[in-house]
mmCIF file of C-alpha atoms and ligand atoms in Angstrom:
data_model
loop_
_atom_site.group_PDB
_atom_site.id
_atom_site.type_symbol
_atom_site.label_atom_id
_atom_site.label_comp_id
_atom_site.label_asym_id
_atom_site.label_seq_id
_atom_site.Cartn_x
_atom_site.Cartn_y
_atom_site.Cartn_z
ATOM 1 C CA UNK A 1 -46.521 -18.024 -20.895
ATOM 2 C CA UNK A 2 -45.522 -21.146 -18.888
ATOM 3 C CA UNK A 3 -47.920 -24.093 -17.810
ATOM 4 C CA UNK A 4 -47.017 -25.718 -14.529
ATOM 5 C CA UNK A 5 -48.616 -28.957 -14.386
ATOM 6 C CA UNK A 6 -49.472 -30.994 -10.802
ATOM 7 C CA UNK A 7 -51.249 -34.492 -10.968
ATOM 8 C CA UNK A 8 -52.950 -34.746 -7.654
ATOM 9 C CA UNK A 9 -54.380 -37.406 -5.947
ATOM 10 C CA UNK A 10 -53.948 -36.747 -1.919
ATOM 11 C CA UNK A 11 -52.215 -34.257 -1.401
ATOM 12 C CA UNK A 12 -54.238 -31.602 0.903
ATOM 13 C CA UNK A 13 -51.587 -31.824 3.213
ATOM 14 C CA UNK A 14 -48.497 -31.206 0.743
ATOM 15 C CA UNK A 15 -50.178 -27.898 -1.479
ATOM 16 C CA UNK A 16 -49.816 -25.145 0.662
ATOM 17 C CA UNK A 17 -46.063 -25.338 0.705
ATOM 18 C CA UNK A 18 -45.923 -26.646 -1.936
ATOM 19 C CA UNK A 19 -47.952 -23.724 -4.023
ATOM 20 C CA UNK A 20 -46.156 -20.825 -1.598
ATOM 21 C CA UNK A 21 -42.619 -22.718 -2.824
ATOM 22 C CA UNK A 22 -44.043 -22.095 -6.708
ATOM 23 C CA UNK A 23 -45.042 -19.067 -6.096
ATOM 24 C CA UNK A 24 -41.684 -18.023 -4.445
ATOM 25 C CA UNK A 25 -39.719 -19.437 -7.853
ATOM 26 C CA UNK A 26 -42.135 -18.004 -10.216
ATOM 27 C CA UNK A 27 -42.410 -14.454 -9.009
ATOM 28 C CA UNK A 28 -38.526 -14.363 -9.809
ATOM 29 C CA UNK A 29 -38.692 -15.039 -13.134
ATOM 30 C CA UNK A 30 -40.624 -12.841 -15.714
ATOM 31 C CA UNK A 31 -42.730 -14.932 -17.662
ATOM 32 C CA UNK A 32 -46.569 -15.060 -17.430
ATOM 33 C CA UNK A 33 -47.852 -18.073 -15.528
ATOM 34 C CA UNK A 34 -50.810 -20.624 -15.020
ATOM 35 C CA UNK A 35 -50.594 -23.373 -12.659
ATOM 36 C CA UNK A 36 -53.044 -26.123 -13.588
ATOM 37 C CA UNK A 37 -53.579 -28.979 -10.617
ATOM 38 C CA UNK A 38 -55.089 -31.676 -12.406
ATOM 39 C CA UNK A 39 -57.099 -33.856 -9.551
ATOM 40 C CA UNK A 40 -57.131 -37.422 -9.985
ATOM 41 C CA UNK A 41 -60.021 -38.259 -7.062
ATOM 42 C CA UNK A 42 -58.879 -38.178 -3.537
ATOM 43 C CA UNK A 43 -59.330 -39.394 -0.371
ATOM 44 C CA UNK A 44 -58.768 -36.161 1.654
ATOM 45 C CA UNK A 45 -60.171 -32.628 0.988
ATOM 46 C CA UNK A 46 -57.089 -32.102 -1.864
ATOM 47 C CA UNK A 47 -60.321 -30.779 -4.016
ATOM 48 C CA UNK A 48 -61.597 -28.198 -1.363
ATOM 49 C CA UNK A 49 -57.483 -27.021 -0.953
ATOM 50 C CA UNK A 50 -57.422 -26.481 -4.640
ATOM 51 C CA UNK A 51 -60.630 -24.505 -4.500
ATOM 52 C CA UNK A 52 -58.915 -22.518 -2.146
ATOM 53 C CA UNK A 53 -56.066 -21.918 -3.628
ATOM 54 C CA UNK A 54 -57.840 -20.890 -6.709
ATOM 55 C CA UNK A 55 -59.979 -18.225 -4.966
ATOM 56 C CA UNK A 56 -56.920 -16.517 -3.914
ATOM 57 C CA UNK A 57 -54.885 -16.832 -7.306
ATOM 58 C CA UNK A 58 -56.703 -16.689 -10.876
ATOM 59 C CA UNK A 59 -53.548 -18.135 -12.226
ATOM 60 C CA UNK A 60 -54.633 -21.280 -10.571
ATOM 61 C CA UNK A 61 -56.307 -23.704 -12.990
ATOM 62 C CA UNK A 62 -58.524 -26.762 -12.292
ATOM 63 C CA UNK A 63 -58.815 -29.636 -14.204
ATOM 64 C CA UNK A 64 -61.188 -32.273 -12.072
ATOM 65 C CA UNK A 65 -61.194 -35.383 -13.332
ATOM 66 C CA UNK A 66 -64.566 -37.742 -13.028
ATOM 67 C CA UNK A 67 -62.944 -40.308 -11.170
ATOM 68 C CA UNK A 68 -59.714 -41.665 -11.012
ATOM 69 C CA UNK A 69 -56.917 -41.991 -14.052
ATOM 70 C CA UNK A 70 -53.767 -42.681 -12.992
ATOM 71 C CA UNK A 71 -51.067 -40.098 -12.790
ATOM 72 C CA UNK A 72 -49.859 -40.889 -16.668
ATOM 73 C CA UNK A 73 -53.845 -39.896 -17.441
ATOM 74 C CA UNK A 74 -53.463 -37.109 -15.474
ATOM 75 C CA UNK A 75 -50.559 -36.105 -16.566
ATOM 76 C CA UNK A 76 -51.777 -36.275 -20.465
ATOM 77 C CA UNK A 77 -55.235 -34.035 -19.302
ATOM 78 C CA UNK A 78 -52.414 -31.212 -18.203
ATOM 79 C CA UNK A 79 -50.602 -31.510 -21.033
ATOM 80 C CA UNK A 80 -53.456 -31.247 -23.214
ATOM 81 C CA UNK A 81 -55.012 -28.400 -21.604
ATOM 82 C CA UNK A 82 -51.969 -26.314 -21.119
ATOM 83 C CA UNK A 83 -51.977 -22.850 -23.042
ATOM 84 C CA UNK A 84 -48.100 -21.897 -22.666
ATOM 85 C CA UNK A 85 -45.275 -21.882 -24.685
ATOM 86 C CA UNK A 86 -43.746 -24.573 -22.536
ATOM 87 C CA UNK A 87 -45.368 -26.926 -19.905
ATOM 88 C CA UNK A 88 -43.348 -28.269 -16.746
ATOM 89 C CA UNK A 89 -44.433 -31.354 -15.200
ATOM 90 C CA UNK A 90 -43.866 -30.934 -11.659
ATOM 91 C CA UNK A 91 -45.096 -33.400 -8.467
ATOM 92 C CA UNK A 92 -46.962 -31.685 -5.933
ATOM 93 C CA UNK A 93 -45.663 -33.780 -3.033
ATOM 94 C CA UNK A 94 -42.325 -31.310 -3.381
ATOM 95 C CA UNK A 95 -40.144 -34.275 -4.154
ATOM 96 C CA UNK A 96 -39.458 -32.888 -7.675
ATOM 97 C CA UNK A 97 -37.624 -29.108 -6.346
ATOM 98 C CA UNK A 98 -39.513 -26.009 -7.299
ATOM 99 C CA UNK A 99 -36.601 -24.384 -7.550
ATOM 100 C CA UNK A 100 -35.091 -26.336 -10.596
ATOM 101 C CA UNK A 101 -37.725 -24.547 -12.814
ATOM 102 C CA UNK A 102 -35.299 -21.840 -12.958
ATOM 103 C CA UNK A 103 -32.979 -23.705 -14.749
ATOM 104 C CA UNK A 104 -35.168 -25.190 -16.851
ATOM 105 C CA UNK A 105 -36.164 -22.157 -18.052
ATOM 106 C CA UNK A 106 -32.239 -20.836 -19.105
ATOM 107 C CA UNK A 107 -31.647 -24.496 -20.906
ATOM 108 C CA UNK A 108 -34.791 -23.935 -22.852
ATOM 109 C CA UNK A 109 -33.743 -20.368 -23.207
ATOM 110 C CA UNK A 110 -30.932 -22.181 -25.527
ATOM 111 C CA UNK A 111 -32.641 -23.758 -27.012
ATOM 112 C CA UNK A 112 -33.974 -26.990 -25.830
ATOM 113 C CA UNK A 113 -37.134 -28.019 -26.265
ATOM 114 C CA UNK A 114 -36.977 -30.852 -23.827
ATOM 115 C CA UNK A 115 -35.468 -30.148 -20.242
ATOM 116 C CA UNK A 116 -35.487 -33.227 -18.323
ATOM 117 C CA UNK A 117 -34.447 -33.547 -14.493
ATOM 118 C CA UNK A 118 -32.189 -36.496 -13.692
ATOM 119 C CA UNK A 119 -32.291 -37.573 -10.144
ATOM 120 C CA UNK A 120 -28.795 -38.098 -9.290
ATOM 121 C CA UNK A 121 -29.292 -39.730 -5.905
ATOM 122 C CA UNK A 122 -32.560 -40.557 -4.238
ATOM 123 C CA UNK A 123 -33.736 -39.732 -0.624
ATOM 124 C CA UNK A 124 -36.319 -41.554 1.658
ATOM 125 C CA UNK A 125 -36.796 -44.238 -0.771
ATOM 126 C CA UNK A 126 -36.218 -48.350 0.209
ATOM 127 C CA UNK A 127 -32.986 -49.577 -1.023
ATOM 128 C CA UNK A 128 -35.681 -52.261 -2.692
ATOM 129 C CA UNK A 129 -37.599 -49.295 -4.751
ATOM 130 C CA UNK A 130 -33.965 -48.211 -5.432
ATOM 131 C CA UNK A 131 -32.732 -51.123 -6.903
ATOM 132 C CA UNK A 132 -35.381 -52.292 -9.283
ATOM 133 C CA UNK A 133 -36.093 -49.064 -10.637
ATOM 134 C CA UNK A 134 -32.168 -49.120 -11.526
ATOM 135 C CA UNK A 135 -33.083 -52.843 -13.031
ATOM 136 C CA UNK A 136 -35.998 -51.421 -14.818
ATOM 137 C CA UNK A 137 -33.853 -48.418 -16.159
ATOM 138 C CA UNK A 138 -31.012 -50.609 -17.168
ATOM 139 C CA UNK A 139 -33.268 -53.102 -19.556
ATOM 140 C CA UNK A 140 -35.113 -50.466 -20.850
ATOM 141 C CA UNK A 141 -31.533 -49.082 -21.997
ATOM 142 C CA UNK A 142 -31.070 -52.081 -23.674
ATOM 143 C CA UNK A 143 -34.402 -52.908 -25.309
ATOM 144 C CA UNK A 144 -36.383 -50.083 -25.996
ATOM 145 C CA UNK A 145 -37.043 -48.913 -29.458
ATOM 146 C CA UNK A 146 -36.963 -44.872 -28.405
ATOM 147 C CA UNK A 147 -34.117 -43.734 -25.626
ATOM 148 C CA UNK A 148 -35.263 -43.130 -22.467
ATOM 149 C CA UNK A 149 -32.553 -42.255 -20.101
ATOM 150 C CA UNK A 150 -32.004 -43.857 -16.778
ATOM 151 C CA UNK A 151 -33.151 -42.381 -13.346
ATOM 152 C CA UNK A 152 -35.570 -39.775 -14.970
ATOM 153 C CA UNK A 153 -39.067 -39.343 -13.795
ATOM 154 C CA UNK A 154 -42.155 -37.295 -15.182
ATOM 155 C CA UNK A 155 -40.330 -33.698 -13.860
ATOM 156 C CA UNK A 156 -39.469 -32.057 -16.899
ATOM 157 C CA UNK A 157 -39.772 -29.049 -19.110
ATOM 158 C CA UNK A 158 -41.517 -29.589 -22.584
ATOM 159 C CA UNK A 159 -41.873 -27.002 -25.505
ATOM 160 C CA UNK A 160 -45.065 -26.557 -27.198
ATOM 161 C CA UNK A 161 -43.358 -28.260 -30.015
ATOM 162 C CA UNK A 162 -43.265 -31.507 -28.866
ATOM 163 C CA UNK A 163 -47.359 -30.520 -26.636
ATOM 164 C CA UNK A 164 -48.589 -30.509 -29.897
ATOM 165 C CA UNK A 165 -46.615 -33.780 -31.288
ATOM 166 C CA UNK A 166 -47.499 -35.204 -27.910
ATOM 167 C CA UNK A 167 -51.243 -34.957 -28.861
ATOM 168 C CA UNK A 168 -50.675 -37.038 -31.780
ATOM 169 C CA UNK A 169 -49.423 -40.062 -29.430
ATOM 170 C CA UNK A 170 -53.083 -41.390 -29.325
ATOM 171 C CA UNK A 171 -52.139 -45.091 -27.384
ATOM 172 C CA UNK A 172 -54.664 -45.737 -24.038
ATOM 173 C CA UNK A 173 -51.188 -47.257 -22.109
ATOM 174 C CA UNK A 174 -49.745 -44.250 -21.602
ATOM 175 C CA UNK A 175 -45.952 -44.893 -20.405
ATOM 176 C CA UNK A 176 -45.525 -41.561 -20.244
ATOM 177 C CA UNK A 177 -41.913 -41.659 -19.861
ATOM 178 C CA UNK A 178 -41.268 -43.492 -23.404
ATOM 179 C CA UNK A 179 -43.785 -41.474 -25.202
ATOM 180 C CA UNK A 180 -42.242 -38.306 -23.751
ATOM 181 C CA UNK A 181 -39.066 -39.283 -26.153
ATOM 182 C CA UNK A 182 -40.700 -40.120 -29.487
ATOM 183 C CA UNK A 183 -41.064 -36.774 -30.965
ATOM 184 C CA UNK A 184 -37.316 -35.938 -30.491
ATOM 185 C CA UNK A 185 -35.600 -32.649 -30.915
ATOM 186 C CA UNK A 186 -32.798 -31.287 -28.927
ATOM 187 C CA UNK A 187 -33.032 -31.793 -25.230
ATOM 188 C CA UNK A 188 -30.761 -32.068 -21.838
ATOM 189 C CA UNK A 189 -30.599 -33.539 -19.058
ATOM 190 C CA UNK A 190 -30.917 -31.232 -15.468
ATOM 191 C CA UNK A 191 -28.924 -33.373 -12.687
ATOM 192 C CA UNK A 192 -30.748 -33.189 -8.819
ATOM 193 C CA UNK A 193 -31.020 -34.918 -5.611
ATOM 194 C CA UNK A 194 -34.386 -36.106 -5.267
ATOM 195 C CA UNK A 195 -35.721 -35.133 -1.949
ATOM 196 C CA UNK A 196 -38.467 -37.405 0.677
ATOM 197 C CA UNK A 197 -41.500 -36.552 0.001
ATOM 198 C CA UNK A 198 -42.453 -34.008 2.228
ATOM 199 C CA UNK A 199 -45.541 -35.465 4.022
ATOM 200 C CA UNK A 200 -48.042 -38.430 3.416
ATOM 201 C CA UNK A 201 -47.215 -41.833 1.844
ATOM 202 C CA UNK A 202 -46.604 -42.725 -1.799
ATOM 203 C CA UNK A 203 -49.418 -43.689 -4.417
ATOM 204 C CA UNK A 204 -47.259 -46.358 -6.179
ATOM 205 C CA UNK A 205 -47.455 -49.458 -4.428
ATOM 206 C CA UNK A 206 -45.447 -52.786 -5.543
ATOM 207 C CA UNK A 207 -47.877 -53.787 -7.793
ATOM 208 C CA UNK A 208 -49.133 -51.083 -9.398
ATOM 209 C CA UNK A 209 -45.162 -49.695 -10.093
ATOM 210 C CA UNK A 210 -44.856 -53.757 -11.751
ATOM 211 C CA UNK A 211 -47.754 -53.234 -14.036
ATOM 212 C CA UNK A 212 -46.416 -50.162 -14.925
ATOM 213 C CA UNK A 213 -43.084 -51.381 -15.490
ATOM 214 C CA UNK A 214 -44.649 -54.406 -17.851
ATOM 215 C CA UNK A 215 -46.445 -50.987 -19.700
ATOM 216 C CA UNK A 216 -43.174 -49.492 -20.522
ATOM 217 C CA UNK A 217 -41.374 -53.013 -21.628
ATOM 218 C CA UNK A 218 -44.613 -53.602 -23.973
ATOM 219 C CA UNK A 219 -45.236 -50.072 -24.881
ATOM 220 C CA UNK A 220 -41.600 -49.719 -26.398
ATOM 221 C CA UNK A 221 -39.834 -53.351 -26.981
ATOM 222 C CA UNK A 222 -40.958 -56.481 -28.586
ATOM 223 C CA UNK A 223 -37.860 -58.120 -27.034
ATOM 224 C CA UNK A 224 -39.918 -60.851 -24.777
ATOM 225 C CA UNK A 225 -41.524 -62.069 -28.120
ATOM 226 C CA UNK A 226 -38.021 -62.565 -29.443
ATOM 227 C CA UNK A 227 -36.503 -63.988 -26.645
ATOM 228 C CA UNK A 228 -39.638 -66.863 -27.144
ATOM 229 C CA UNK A 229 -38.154 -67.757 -30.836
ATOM 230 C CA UNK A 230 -34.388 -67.544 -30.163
ATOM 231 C CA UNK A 231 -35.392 -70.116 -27.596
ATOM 232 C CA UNK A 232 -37.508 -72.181 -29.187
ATOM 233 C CA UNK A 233 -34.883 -71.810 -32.931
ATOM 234 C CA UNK A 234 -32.123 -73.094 -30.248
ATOM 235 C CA UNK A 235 -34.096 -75.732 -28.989
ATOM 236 C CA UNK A 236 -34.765 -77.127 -32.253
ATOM 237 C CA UNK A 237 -31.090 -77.874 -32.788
ATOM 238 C CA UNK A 238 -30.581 -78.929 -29.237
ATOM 239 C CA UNK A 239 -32.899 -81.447 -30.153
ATOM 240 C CA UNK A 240 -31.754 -82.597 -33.617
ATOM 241 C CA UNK A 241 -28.164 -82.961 -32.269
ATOM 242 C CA UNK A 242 -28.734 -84.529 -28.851
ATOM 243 C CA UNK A 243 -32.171 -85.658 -29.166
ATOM 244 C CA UNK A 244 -32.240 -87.845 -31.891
ATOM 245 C CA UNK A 245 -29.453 -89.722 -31.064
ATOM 246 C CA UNK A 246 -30.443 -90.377 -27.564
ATOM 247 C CA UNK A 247 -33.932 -91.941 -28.873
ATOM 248 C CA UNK A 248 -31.430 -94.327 -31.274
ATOM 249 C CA UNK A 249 -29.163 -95.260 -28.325
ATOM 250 C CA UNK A 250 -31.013 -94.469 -25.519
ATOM 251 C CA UNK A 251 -35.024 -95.567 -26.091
ATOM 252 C CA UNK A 252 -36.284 -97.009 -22.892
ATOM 253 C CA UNK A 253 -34.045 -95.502 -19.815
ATOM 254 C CA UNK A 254 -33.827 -91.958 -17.778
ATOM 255 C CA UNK A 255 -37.518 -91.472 -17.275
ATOM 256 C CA UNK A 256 -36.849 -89.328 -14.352
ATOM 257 C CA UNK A 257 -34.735 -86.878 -16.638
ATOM 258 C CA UNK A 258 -37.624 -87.372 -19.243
ATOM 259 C CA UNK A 259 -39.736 -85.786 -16.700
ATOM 260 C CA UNK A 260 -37.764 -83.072 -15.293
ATOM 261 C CA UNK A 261 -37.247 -81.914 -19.034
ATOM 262 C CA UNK A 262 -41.333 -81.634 -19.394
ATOM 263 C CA UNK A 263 -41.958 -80.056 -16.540
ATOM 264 C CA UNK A 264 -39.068 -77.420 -18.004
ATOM 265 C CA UNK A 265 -40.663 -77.394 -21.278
ATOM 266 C CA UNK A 266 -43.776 -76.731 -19.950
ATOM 267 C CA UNK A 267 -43.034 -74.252 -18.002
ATOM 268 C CA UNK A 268 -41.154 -72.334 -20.797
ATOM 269 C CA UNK A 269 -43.647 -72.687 -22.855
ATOM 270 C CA UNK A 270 -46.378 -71.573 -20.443
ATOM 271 C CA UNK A 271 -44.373 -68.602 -19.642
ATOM 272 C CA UNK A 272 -44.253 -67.622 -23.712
ATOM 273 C CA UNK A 273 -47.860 -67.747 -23.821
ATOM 274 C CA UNK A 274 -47.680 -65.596 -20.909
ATOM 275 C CA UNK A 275 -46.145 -63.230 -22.679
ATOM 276 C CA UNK A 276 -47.652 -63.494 -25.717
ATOM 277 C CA UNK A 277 -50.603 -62.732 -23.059
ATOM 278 C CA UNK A 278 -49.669 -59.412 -22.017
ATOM 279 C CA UNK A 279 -48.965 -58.351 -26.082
ATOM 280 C CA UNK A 280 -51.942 -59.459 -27.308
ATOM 281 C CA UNK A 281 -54.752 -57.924 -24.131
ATOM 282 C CA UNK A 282 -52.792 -54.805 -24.860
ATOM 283 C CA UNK A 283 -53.467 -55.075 -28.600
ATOM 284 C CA UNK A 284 -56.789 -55.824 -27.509
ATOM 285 C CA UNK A 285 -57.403 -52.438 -25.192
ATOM 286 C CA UNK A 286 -55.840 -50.548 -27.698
ATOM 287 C CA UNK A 287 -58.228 -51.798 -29.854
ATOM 288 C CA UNK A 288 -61.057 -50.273 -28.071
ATOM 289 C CA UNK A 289 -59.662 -46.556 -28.416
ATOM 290 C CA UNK A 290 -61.480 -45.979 -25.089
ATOM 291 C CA UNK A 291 -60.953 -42.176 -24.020
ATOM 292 C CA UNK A 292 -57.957 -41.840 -21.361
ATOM 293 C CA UNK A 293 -60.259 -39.739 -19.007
ATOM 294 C CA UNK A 294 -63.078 -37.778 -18.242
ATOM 295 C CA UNK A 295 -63.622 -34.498 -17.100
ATOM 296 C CA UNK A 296 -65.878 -33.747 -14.740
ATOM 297 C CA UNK A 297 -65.268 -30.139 -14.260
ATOM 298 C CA UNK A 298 -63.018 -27.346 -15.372
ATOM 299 C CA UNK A 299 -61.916 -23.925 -13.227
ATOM 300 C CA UNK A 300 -60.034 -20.792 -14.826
ATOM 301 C CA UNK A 301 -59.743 -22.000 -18.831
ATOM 302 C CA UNK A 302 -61.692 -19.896 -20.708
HETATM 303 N N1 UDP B 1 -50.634 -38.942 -8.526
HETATM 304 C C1 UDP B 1 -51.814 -38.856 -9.271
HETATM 305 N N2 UDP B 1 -52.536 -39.992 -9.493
HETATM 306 C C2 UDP B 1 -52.119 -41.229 -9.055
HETATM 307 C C3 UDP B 1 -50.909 -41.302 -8.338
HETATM 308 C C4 UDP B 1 -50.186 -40.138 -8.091
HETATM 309 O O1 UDP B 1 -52.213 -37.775 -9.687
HETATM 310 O O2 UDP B 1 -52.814 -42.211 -9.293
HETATM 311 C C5 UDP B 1 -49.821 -37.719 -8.291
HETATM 312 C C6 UDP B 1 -49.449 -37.433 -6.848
HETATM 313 O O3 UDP B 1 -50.418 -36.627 -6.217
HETATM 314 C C7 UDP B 1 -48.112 -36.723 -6.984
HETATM 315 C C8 UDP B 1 -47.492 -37.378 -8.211
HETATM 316 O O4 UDP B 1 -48.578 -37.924 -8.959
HETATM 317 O O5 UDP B 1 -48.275 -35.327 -7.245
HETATM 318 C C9 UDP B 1 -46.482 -38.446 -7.832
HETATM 319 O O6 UDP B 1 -47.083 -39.443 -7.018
HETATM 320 P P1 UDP B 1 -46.334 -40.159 -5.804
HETATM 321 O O7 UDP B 1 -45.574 -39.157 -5.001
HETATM 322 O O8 UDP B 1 -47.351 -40.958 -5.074
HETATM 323 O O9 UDP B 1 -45.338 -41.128 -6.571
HETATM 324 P P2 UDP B 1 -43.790 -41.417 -6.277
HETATM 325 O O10 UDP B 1 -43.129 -40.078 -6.087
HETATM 326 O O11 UDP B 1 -43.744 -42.266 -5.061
HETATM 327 O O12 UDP B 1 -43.323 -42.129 -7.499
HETATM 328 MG MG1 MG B 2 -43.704 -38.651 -4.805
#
């Protein structure tokens, strides 16, 4: 039994291809299926599509959230209410290819109990999206405390192994793509040329896709709090060497370059507490253990 998993948050206009397309893959292969759409609140009728899709296939399962998560919330309700032997996380705007699930399938076949798909060059996207994500992978290369490789998304194949280690991973900031790597095992990497998106417009605007960058740094690194003491340690003996004997030699002159060097200090030290800022409010809605999300409704679990 496989679980396909969709997040969906408008996307009326993408399903019907996009479910025919599964369908078409799937009916290849000889496995049992269910195809659970979790829905993340929408603006269009993606709910009433679903319904309809569901009427004409019992394999179609509904999880309906009671408002909206966020696609790594959504993504965890899938996880945690698929019943296969393996789960693949799959977009439903058909930018992640149906067809790779085929693949998938043989490499786990092997083996693997982690197939991830590696976009190998990206279609439809700005050069600007392009190039920070490659910043963002590129840091998190060097920083992170788990390996998460570059240019990989949420599209992937996961064994029930690592479902049921997943549901141990209790944080509320759910960088899905980190926590994805914890448990380990033997995985590989599936290489693909992410496609446009076949209709409608991204949900990831500029600022959400920063705060969810600034999730994965915190979630997995506590670099930026050590960058704030090798700073301040070198500044210490900046100061004892240079410092001191300026004040001897120097006591009364170069207010101007006094000045300037405040306004740096300030500013570095301002931009510490900032990120002593994002740590600690992190620390303190972790702290709350809120649940990750709701469910309003559920169609085809029994
Ligand atoms: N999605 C979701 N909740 C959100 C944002 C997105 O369930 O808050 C779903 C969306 O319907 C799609 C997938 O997550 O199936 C990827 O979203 P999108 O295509 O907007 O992201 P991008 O491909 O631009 O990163
Ligand atoms: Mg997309």
């Amino acid at each position: 039994m496989i679980s396909i998993i969709s997040p969906v948050r408008n996307e009326a206009e993408n399903l019907p291809l996009f479910y025919t397309t599964l369908v078409d893959v799937t009916q290849t292969l000889f496995y049992q299926w269910e195809f659970i759409f979790v829905y993340d609140e929408s603006k269009d009728n993606t709910f009433e599509v679903l319904l309809e899709l569901r009427a004409n296939d019992p394999r179609v399962k509904i999880v309906k959230l009671s408002r909206g998560f966020g696609k790594e919330n959504a993504m965890t309700a899938g996880l945690d209410f698929a019943t296969g032997h393996a789960a693949i996380l799959i977009d439903a705007d058909l930018q992640d290819p149906p067809g790779l699930i085929i693949q998938m399938l043989e490499l786990w076949e092997k083996g693997n109990k982690m197939v991830y798909a590696v976009r190998k060059k990206r279609e439809g996207e700005s050069w600007f999206k392009k190039q920070t994500a490659s910043w963002f992978y590129s840091l998190m290369e060097k920083i992170s405390t788990v390996h998460i490789p570059r240019n990989t998304g949420d599209f992937r194949l996961i064994d029930r192994l690592i479902l049921d280690d997943l549901k141990s991973l209790q944080e509320t900031q759910r960088f899905m793509k980190g926590l994805f790597m914890v448990p380990g095992y033997q995985n590989a990497p599936l290489y693909y040329q992410r496609k446009p998106r076949h209709l409608g417009q991204s949900n990831f605007g500029f600022w959400k896709l920063w705060s969810f960058a600034i999730d994965g740094i915190t979630g997995f690194s506590l670099f930026p709090l050590q960058i704030a003491s090798i700073f301040g340690v070198f500044l210490i003996f900046v100061s004892l060497f240079f410092g001191v004997p300026f004040l001897i030699f120097n006591p009364l002159e170069s207010c101007d370059r006094l000045l300037v060097a405040i306004i740096f200090f300030s500013g570095v030290q301002l931009a510490t507490i900032g990120i002593l800022g994002e740590y600690i409010g992190r620390t303190y809605f972790e702290s709350k253990k809120r649940p990750r999300y709701f469910v309003e409704s559920t169609i085809g679990f029994e």
